[in-house]
C-alpha cells in the first residue's frame, strides 16, 4: 500500500497547522483515508460498552469536530471514534492562529475554542453516516456565550441520546470562559442532577455517559470530582484533556502560546491522574485513557494505570495513521513478554 501520509507529510508540516488539518479532513472526505486492514493479535481484544473491539485504540475528540469523516476512520484502524466537541449553537471559536505544533516536543498547543457547526447539523450528519456495530462517542460542550451552560449540556444530551454509544460531558476545556466551571463540585453536582432528571422524565435510551476531566486540578479536587461522578451514576471518565501547564522541558517556539498542551509532555500528568482515579473508583467507573500516547509502551502504561480503552490524537499528527498498527504490534509484544493472554488480565488488581 502506498503510504500517502509519508508522501504528504513534508508538505503538511510546512503549512500552518490548522490548514494542514483542514486538508487532512478534506482528503478523508474525498475517500483518501488509508484502508488499513487490521488483524490485531487476539490478545488486544476488549469488551467495551457491549461491543467486542479488536483493539483498545480509538480516536480522541477534536479531530473530527463536525462529524464529517468519522465513518471513514474505522477503516483506518480505529476501534471507536469520538466526534465533537459539539455545542448547541454553531460557534466560530477563537481568532486564528489558534493551533500550534511543537515538533521538538512532539506536542501541540490549541486554543480552538469549540469551533463547530452546532448540534442540529452535526446530529443530522451522525444520523446519516452512523453504521450499526461501529462504536461512536459524541463529545458535548456548552456555547462560550451561554447564560446557562448546564442547560446547554441537557439540551445536547437530549439531542444526541439516541445517536451514540456514549456521550462525553467535557468539563475540562482550557480554552473557553466556562470550559472548566464544572470542575468545581457544586456546579458539577447540579449539572449531573439535571442530566439525570432529564433521563428520568423522558422515555429515551440512555447511552453510556462519560465525564472528561483534565490535569489542571489538584489531587483533592480530582478526588471530589470522582465522588460526584460515581454518586451521580455516570458510567466512566475520560482522562485526560489538554493542560494549561507548561513543563520547563518544552523546546518548541510556540511553547508560550495560550491554550491546551497535548502530546508527549502531557503523558506523565495524565497517566498519574488516571492511576489516581482508578485507585479511587475501581470497578465503579470505566476509564478511557488519553494523553500523549505515541507507542505501544505508552498504551501499555495507560492500561496498567487502569484504562479499559485508549484514545490518541497528537501523535497521529507526527506519525500518521501507520501509528495505529505500530501500537498494536508493540502492545501485543509487551503482553506476550509479560505473560498476559488478554488486555483485561494486564490491568492492575483493584
Ligand atoms: C486540536 C485539538 C482539538 C481538541 N478538541 C477537543 C474537543 O473539542 N473536546 C475535547 O474533549 N477534547 C479536545 N481535544 C483534546 C483531545 O481529545 C485529547 O484529550 C488531548 O489532545 C490529549 O490526547 P493526545 O495527547 O493524544 O493529543 C483536542 C485536542 C486537540 C489537539
PDB file of N, CA and C in Angstrom, residues 121-189:
ATOM      1  N   UNK A 121     -26.874  20.475  12.805  1.00  0.00           N
ATOM      2  CA  UNK A 121     -26.179  19.984  11.600  1.00  0.00           C
ATOM      3  C   UNK A 121     -25.397  18.705  11.925  1.00  0.00           C
ATOM      4  N   UNK A 122     -24.730  18.713  13.064  1.00  0.00           N
ATOM      5  CA  UNK A 122     -23.887  17.562  13.400  1.00  0.00           C
ATOM      6  C   UNK A 122     -24.752  16.333  13.692  1.00  0.00           C
ATOM      7  N   UNK A 123     -25.877  16.532  14.358  1.00  0.00           N
ATOM      8  CA  UNK A 123     -26.768  15.388  14.644  1.00  0.00           C
ATOM      9  C   UNK A 123     -27.253  14.770  13.322  1.00  0.00           C
ATOM     10  N   UNK A 124     -27.553  15.610  12.359  1.00  0.00           N
ATOM     11  CA  UNK A 124     -28.035  15.089  11.071  1.00  0.00           C
ATOM     12  C   UNK A 124     -26.930  14.294  10.364  1.00  0.00           C
ATOM     13  N   UNK A 125     -25.703  14.825  10.412  1.00  0.00           N
ATOM     14  CA  UNK A 125     -24.579  14.074   9.802  1.00  0.00           C
ATOM     15  C   UNK A 125     -24.392  12.734  10.483  1.00  0.00           C
ATOM     16  N   UNK A 126     -24.458  12.748  11.804  1.00  0.00           N
ATOM     17  CA  UNK A 126     -24.269  11.487  12.540  1.00  0.00           C
ATOM     18  C   UNK A 126     -25.364  10.505  12.148  1.00  0.00           C
ATOM     19  N   UNK A 127     -26.587  11.002  12.093  1.00  0.00           N
ATOM     20  CA  UNK A 127     -27.722  10.124  11.771  1.00  0.00           C
ATOM     21  C   UNK A 127     -27.506   9.456  10.407  1.00  0.00           C
ATOM     22  N   UNK A 128     -27.014  10.240   9.439  1.00  0.00           N
ATOM     23  CA  UNK A 128     -26.850   9.705   8.083  1.00  0.00           C
ATOM     24  C   UNK A 128     -25.669   8.751   7.956  1.00  0.00           C
ATOM     25  N   UNK A 129     -24.599   9.009   8.719  1.00  0.00           N
ATOM     26  CA  UNK A 129     -23.354   8.256   8.486  1.00  0.00           C
ATOM     27  C   UNK A 129     -23.086   7.142   9.471  1.00  0.00           C
ATOM     28  N   UNK A 130     -23.870   7.105  10.542  1.00  0.00           N
ATOM     29  CA  UNK A 130     -23.597   6.112  11.575  1.00  0.00           C
ATOM     30  C   UNK A 130     -23.940   4.711  11.066  1.00  0.00           C
ATOM     31  N   UNK A 131     -23.124   3.734  11.393  1.00  0.00           N
ATOM     32  CA  UNK A 131     -23.394   2.344  10.987  1.00  0.00           C
ATOM     33  C   UNK A 131     -23.464   1.465  12.231  1.00  0.00           C
ATOM     34  N   UNK A 132     -24.384   0.504  12.190  1.00  0.00           N
ATOM     35  CA  UNK A 132     -24.509  -0.432  13.311  1.00  0.00           C
ATOM     36  C   UNK A 132     -23.174  -1.158  13.500  1.00  0.00           C
ATOM     37  N   UNK A 133     -22.836  -1.419  14.738  1.00  0.00           N
ATOM     38  CA  UNK A 133     -21.611  -2.174  15.019  1.00  0.00           C
ATOM     39  C   UNK A 133     -20.357  -1.320  15.068  1.00  0.00           C
ATOM     40  N   UNK A 134     -20.474  -0.014  14.741  1.00  0.00           N
ATOM     41  CA  UNK A 134     -19.302   0.873  14.789  1.00  0.00           C
ATOM     42  C   UNK A 134     -19.445   1.798  15.982  1.00  0.00           C
ATOM     43  N   UNK A 135     -18.610   1.562  16.968  1.00  0.00           N
ATOM     44  CA  UNK A 135     -18.790   2.257  18.248  1.00  0.00           C
ATOM     45  C   UNK A 135     -18.453   3.748  18.124  1.00  0.00           C
ATOM     46  N   UNK A 136     -19.433   4.574  18.533  1.00  0.00           N
ATOM     47  CA  UNK A 136     -19.301   6.020  18.347  1.00  0.00           C
ATOM     48  C   UNK A 136     -19.563   6.762  19.659  1.00  0.00           C
ATOM     49  N   UNK A 137     -18.694   7.721  19.950  1.00  0.00           N
ATOM     50  CA  UNK A 137     -18.917   8.631  21.069  1.00  0.00           C
ATOM     51  C   UNK A 137     -19.127  10.035  20.543  1.00  0.00           C
ATOM     52  N   UNK A 138     -19.881  10.843  21.270  1.00  0.00           N
ATOM     53  CA  UNK A 138     -20.067  12.245  20.884  1.00  0.00           C
ATOM     54  C   UNK A 138     -19.706  13.125  22.069  1.00  0.00           C
ATOM     55  N   UNK A 139     -18.805  14.075  21.809  1.00  0.00           N
ATOM     56  CA  UNK A 139     -18.273  14.930  22.855  1.00  0.00           C
ATOM     57  C   UNK A 139     -19.066  16.238  22.902  1.00  0.00           C
ATOM     58  N   UNK A 140     -19.584  16.580  24.086  1.00  0.00           N
ATOM     59  CA  UNK A 140     -20.510  17.705  24.239  1.00  0.00           C
ATOM     60  C   UNK A 140     -19.863  18.851  25.025  1.00  0.00           C
ATOM     61  N   UNK A 141     -20.223  20.075  24.651  1.00  0.00           N
ATOM     62  CA  UNK A 141     -19.673  21.252  25.334  1.00  0.00           C
ATOM     63  C   UNK A 141     -20.696  22.378  25.288  1.00  0.00           C
ATOM     64  N   UNK A 142     -20.573  23.326  26.208  1.00  0.00           N
ATOM     65  CA  UNK A 142     -21.522  24.450  26.205  1.00  0.00           C
ATOM     66  C   UNK A 142     -21.008  25.568  25.292  1.00  0.00           C
ATOM     67  N   UNK A 143     -21.946  26.379  24.783  1.00  0.00           N
ATOM     68  CA  UNK A 143     -21.537  27.543  23.985  1.00  0.00           C
ATOM     69  C   UNK A 143     -20.788  28.537  24.882  1.00  0.00           C
ATOM     70  N   UNK A 144     -19.802  29.219  24.289  1.00  0.00           N
ATOM     71  CA  UNK A 144     -18.963  30.124  25.089  1.00  0.00           C
ATOM     72  C   UNK A 144     -19.766  31.279  25.667  1.00  0.00           C
ATOM     73  N   UNK A 145     -20.834  31.699  24.974  1.00  0.00           N
ATOM     74  CA  UNK A 145     -21.615  32.845  25.457  1.00  0.00           C
ATOM     75  C   UNK A 145     -22.908  32.382  26.144  1.00  0.00           C
ATOM     76  N   UNK A 146     -22.939  31.149  26.566  1.00  0.00           N
ATOM     77  CA  UNK A 146     -24.169  30.614  27.157  1.00  0.00           C
ATOM     78  C   UNK A 146     -24.477  31.270  28.508  1.00  0.00           C
ATOM     79  N   UNK A 147     -25.766  31.562  28.741  1.00  0.00           N
ATOM     80  CA  UNK A 147     -26.155  32.108  30.058  1.00  0.00           C
ATOM     81  C   UNK A 147     -26.327  30.977  31.064  1.00  0.00           C
ATOM     82  N   UNK A 148     -26.596  29.746  30.566  1.00  0.00           N
ATOM     83  CA  UNK A 148     -26.843  28.621  31.469  1.00  0.00           C
ATOM     84  C   UNK A 148     -26.142  27.388  30.887  1.00  0.00           C
ATOM     85  N   UNK A 149     -24.791  27.303  31.093  1.00  0.00           N
ATOM     86  CA  UNK A 149     -24.028  26.205  30.491  1.00  0.00           C
ATOM     87  C   UNK A 149     -24.576  24.826  30.847  1.00  0.00           C
ATOM     88  N   UNK A 150     -25.127  24.655  32.059  1.00  0.00           N
ATOM     89  CA  UNK A 150     -25.671  23.335  32.420  1.00  0.00           C
ATOM     90  C   UNK A 150     -26.845  22.992  31.505  1.00  0.00           C
ATOM     91  N   UNK A 151     -27.659  23.997  31.197  1.00  0.00           N
ATOM     92  CA  UNK A 151     -28.796  23.742  30.314  1.00  0.00           C
ATOM     93  C   UNK A 151     -28.323  23.365  28.903  1.00  0.00           C
ATOM     94  N   UNK A 152     -27.205  23.944  28.460  1.00  0.00           N
ATOM     95  CA  UNK A 152     -26.633  23.547  27.160  1.00  0.00           C
ATOM     96  C   UNK A 152     -26.380  22.040  27.147  1.00  0.00           C
ATOM     97  N   UNK A 153     -25.788  21.532  28.235  1.00  0.00           N
ATOM     98  CA  UNK A 153     -25.489  20.101  28.277  1.00  0.00           C
ATOM     99  C   UNK A 153     -26.777  19.266  28.262  1.00  0.00           C
ATOM    100  N   UNK A 154     -27.798  19.742  28.972  1.00  0.00           N
ATOM    101  CA  UNK A 154     -29.052  18.986  28.989  1.00  0.00           C
ATOM    102  C   UNK A 154     -29.644  18.941  27.568  1.00  0.00           C
ATOM    103  N   UNK A 155     -29.646  20.088  26.893  1.00  0.00           N
ATOM    104  CA  UNK A 155     -30.147  20.120  25.503  1.00  0.00           C
ATOM    105  C   UNK A 155     -29.372  19.143  24.608  1.00  0.00           C
ATOM    106  N   UNK A 156     -28.046  19.125  24.788  1.00  0.00           N
ATOM    107  CA  UNK A 156     -27.205  18.264  23.943  1.00  0.00           C
ATOM    108  C   UNK A 156     -27.450  16.784  24.230  1.00  0.00           C
ATOM    109  N   UNK A 157     -27.562  16.468  25.505  1.00  0.00           N
ATOM    110  CA  UNK A 157     -27.833  15.077  25.876  1.00  0.00           C
ATOM    111  C   UNK A 157     -29.151  14.644  25.237  1.00  0.00           C
ATOM    112  N   UNK A 158     -30.155  15.533  25.306  1.00  0.00           N
ATOM    113  CA  UNK A 158     -31.466  15.206  24.729  1.00  0.00           C
ATOM    114  C   UNK A 158     -31.340  14.991  23.217  1.00  0.00           C
ATOM    115  N   UNK A 159     -30.550  15.842  22.560  1.00  0.00           N
ATOM    116  CA  UNK A 159     -30.432  15.761  21.097  1.00  0.00           C
ATOM    117  C   UNK A 159     -29.689  14.508  20.642  1.00  0.00           C
ATOM    118  N   UNK A 160     -28.663  14.113  21.439  1.00  0.00           N
ATOM    119  CA  UNK A 160     -27.763  13.049  20.962  1.00  0.00           C
ATOM    120  C   UNK A 160     -27.978  11.688  21.639  1.00  0.00           C
ATOM    121  N   UNK A 161     -28.908  11.623  22.590  1.00  0.00           N
ATOM    122  CA  UNK A 161     -29.048  10.386  23.381  1.00  0.00           C
ATOM    123  C   UNK A 161     -29.236   9.148  22.507  1.00  0.00           C
ATOM    124  N   UNK A 162     -29.988   9.303  21.422  1.00  0.00           N
ATOM    125  CA  UNK A 162     -30.284   8.110  20.624  1.00  0.00           C
ATOM    126  C   UNK A 162     -29.294   7.935  19.469  1.00  0.00           C
ATOM    127  N   UNK A 163     -28.255   8.783  19.426  1.00  0.00           N
ATOM    128  CA  UNK A 163     -27.371   8.765  18.251  1.00  0.00           C
ATOM    129  C   UNK A 163     -25.973   8.225  18.522  1.00  0.00           C
ATOM    130  N   UNK A 164     -25.696   7.851  19.771  1.00  0.00           N
ATOM    131  CA  UNK A 164     -24.314   7.452  20.074  1.00  0.00           C
ATOM    132  C   UNK A 164     -24.284   6.307  21.070  1.00  0.00           C
ATOM    133  N   UNK A 165     -23.158   5.604  21.108  1.00  0.00           N
ATOM    134  CA  UNK A 165     -22.956   4.577  22.141  1.00  0.00           C
ATOM    135  C   UNK A 165     -22.613   5.223  23.470  1.00  0.00           C
ATOM    136  N   UNK A 166     -21.866   6.340  23.386  1.00  0.00           N
ATOM    137  CA  UNK A 166     -21.599   7.075  24.635  1.00  0.00           C
ATOM    138  C   UNK A 166     -21.548   8.570  24.356  1.00  0.00           C
ATOM    139  N   UNK A 167     -21.879   9.329  25.385  1.00  0.00           N
ATOM    140  CA  UNK A 167     -21.784  10.786  25.322  1.00  0.00           C
ATOM    141  C   UNK A 167     -20.738  11.233  26.336  1.00  0.00           C
ATOM    142  N   UNK A 168     -19.937  12.213  25.934  1.00  0.00           N
ATOM    143  CA  UNK A 168     -18.921  12.747  26.838  1.00  0.00           C
ATOM    144  C   UNK A 168     -19.310  14.145  27.277  1.00  0.00           C
ATOM    145  N   UNK A 169     -19.383  14.340  28.575  1.00  0.00           N
ATOM    146  CA  UNK A 169     -19.595  15.672  29.131  1.00  0.00           C
ATOM    147  C   UNK A 169     -18.200  16.251  29.349  1.00  0.00           C
ATOM    148  N   UNK A 170     -17.814  17.205  28.505  1.00  0.00           N
ATOM    149  CA  UNK A 170     -16.468  17.767  28.617  1.00  0.00           C
ATOM    150  C   UNK A 170     -16.478  18.852  29.693  1.00  0.00           C
ATOM    151  N   UNK A 171     -15.851  18.563  30.824  1.00  0.00           N
ATOM    152  CA  UNK A 171     -15.841  19.542  31.922  1.00  0.00           C
ATOM    153  C   UNK A 171     -14.446  20.139  32.099  1.00  0.00           C
ATOM    154  N   UNK A 172     -13.577  19.988  31.101  1.00  0.00           N
ATOM    155  CA  UNK A 172     -12.181  20.370  31.344  1.00  0.00           C
ATOM    156  C   UNK A 172     -11.535  21.125  30.192  1.00  0.00           C
ATOM    157  N   UNK A 173     -12.344  21.832  29.365  1.00  0.00           N
ATOM    158  CA  UNK A 173     -11.730  22.549  28.238  1.00  0.00           C
ATOM    159  C   UNK A 173     -11.017  23.793  28.761  1.00  0.00           C
ATOM    160  N   UNK A 174      -9.716  23.918  28.472  1.00  0.00           N
ATOM    161  CA  UNK A 174      -8.999  25.080  28.999  1.00  0.00           C
ATOM    162  C   UNK A 174      -9.171  26.332  28.135  1.00  0.00           C
ATOM    163  N   UNK A 175      -9.958  26.266  27.065  1.00  0.00           N
ATOM    164  CA  UNK A 175      -9.928  27.332  26.054  1.00  0.00           C
ATOM    165  C   UNK A 175     -11.163  28.208  25.946  1.00  0.00           C
ATOM    166  N   UNK A 176     -12.146  28.017  26.818  1.00  0.00           N
ATOM    167  CA  UNK A 176     -13.307  28.896  26.782  1.00  0.00           C
ATOM    168  C   UNK A 176     -13.601  29.364  28.206  1.00  0.00           C
ATOM    169  N   UNK A 177     -14.362  30.476  28.300  1.00  0.00           N
ATOM    170  CA  UNK A 177     -14.586  31.102  29.610  1.00  0.00           C
ATOM    171  C   UNK A 177     -15.240  30.123  30.587  1.00  0.00           C
ATOM    172  N   UNK A 178     -16.213  29.336  30.094  1.00  0.00           N
ATOM    173  CA  UNK A 178     -16.925  28.451  31.026  1.00  0.00           C
ATOM    174  C   UNK A 178     -16.504  26.980  30.896  1.00  0.00           C
ATOM    175  N   UNK A 179     -15.394  26.735  30.174  1.00  0.00           N
ATOM    176  CA  UNK A 179     -14.986  25.361  29.867  1.00  0.00           C
ATOM    177  C   UNK A 179     -14.626  24.524  31.074  1.00  0.00           C
ATOM    178  N   UNK A 180     -14.226  25.193  32.180  1.00  0.00           N
ATOM    179  CA  UNK A 180     -13.796  24.414  33.350  1.00  0.00           C
ATOM    180  C   UNK A 180     -14.659  24.675  34.580  1.00  0.00           C
ATOM    181  N   UNK A 181     -15.830  25.339  34.384  1.00  0.00           N
ATOM    182  CA  UNK A 181     -16.621  25.697  35.572  1.00  0.00           C
ATOM    183  C   UNK A 181     -17.173  24.459  36.288  1.00  0.00           C
ATOM    184  N   UNK A 182     -17.332  23.345  35.549  1.00  0.00           N
ATOM    185  CA  UNK A 182     -17.889  22.140  36.177  1.00  0.00           C
ATOM    186  C   UNK A 182     -16.810  21.254  36.798  1.00  0.00           C
ATOM    187  N   UNK A 183     -15.579  21.779  36.852  1.00  0.00           N
ATOM    188  CA  UNK A 183     -14.561  21.061  37.627  1.00  0.00           C
ATOM    189  C   UNK A 183     -14.738  21.352  39.115  1.00  0.00           C
ATOM    190  N   UNK A 184     -15.664  22.265  39.459  1.00  0.00           N
ATOM    191  CA  UNK A 184     -15.994  22.507  40.875  1.00  0.00           C
ATOM    192  C   UNK A 184     -17.214  21.667  41.235  1.00  0.00           C
ATOM    193  N   UNK A 185     -17.193  21.109  42.428  1.00  0.00           N
ATOM    194  CA  UNK A 185     -18.201  20.083  42.728  1.00  0.00           C
ATOM    195  C   UNK A 185     -19.628  20.627  42.807  1.00  0.00           C
ATOM    196  N   UNK A 186     -19.809  21.862  43.291  1.00  0.00           N
ATOM    197  CA  UNK A 186     -21.175  22.409  43.377  1.00  0.00           C
ATOM    198  C   UNK A 186     -21.836  22.435  42.000  1.00  0.00           C
ATOM    199  N   UNK A 187     -21.241  23.181  41.051  1.00  0.00           N
ATOM    200  CA  UNK A 187     -21.809  23.217  39.704  1.00  0.00           C
ATOM    201  C   UNK A 187     -21.885  21.825  39.045  1.00  0.00           C
ATOM    202  N   UNK A 188     -20.902  20.967  39.339  1.00  0.00           N
ATOM    203  CA  UNK A 188     -20.909  19.629  38.722  1.00  0.00           C
ATOM    204  C   UNK A 188     -22.092  18.795  39.232  1.00  0.00           C
ATOM    205  N   UNK A 189     -22.318  18.847  40.546  1.00  0.00           N
ATOM    206  CA  UNK A 189     -23.466  18.108  41.108  1.00  0.00           C
ATOM    207  C   UNK A 189     -24.772  18.588  40.481  1.00  0.00           C
TER     208      UNK A 189
END
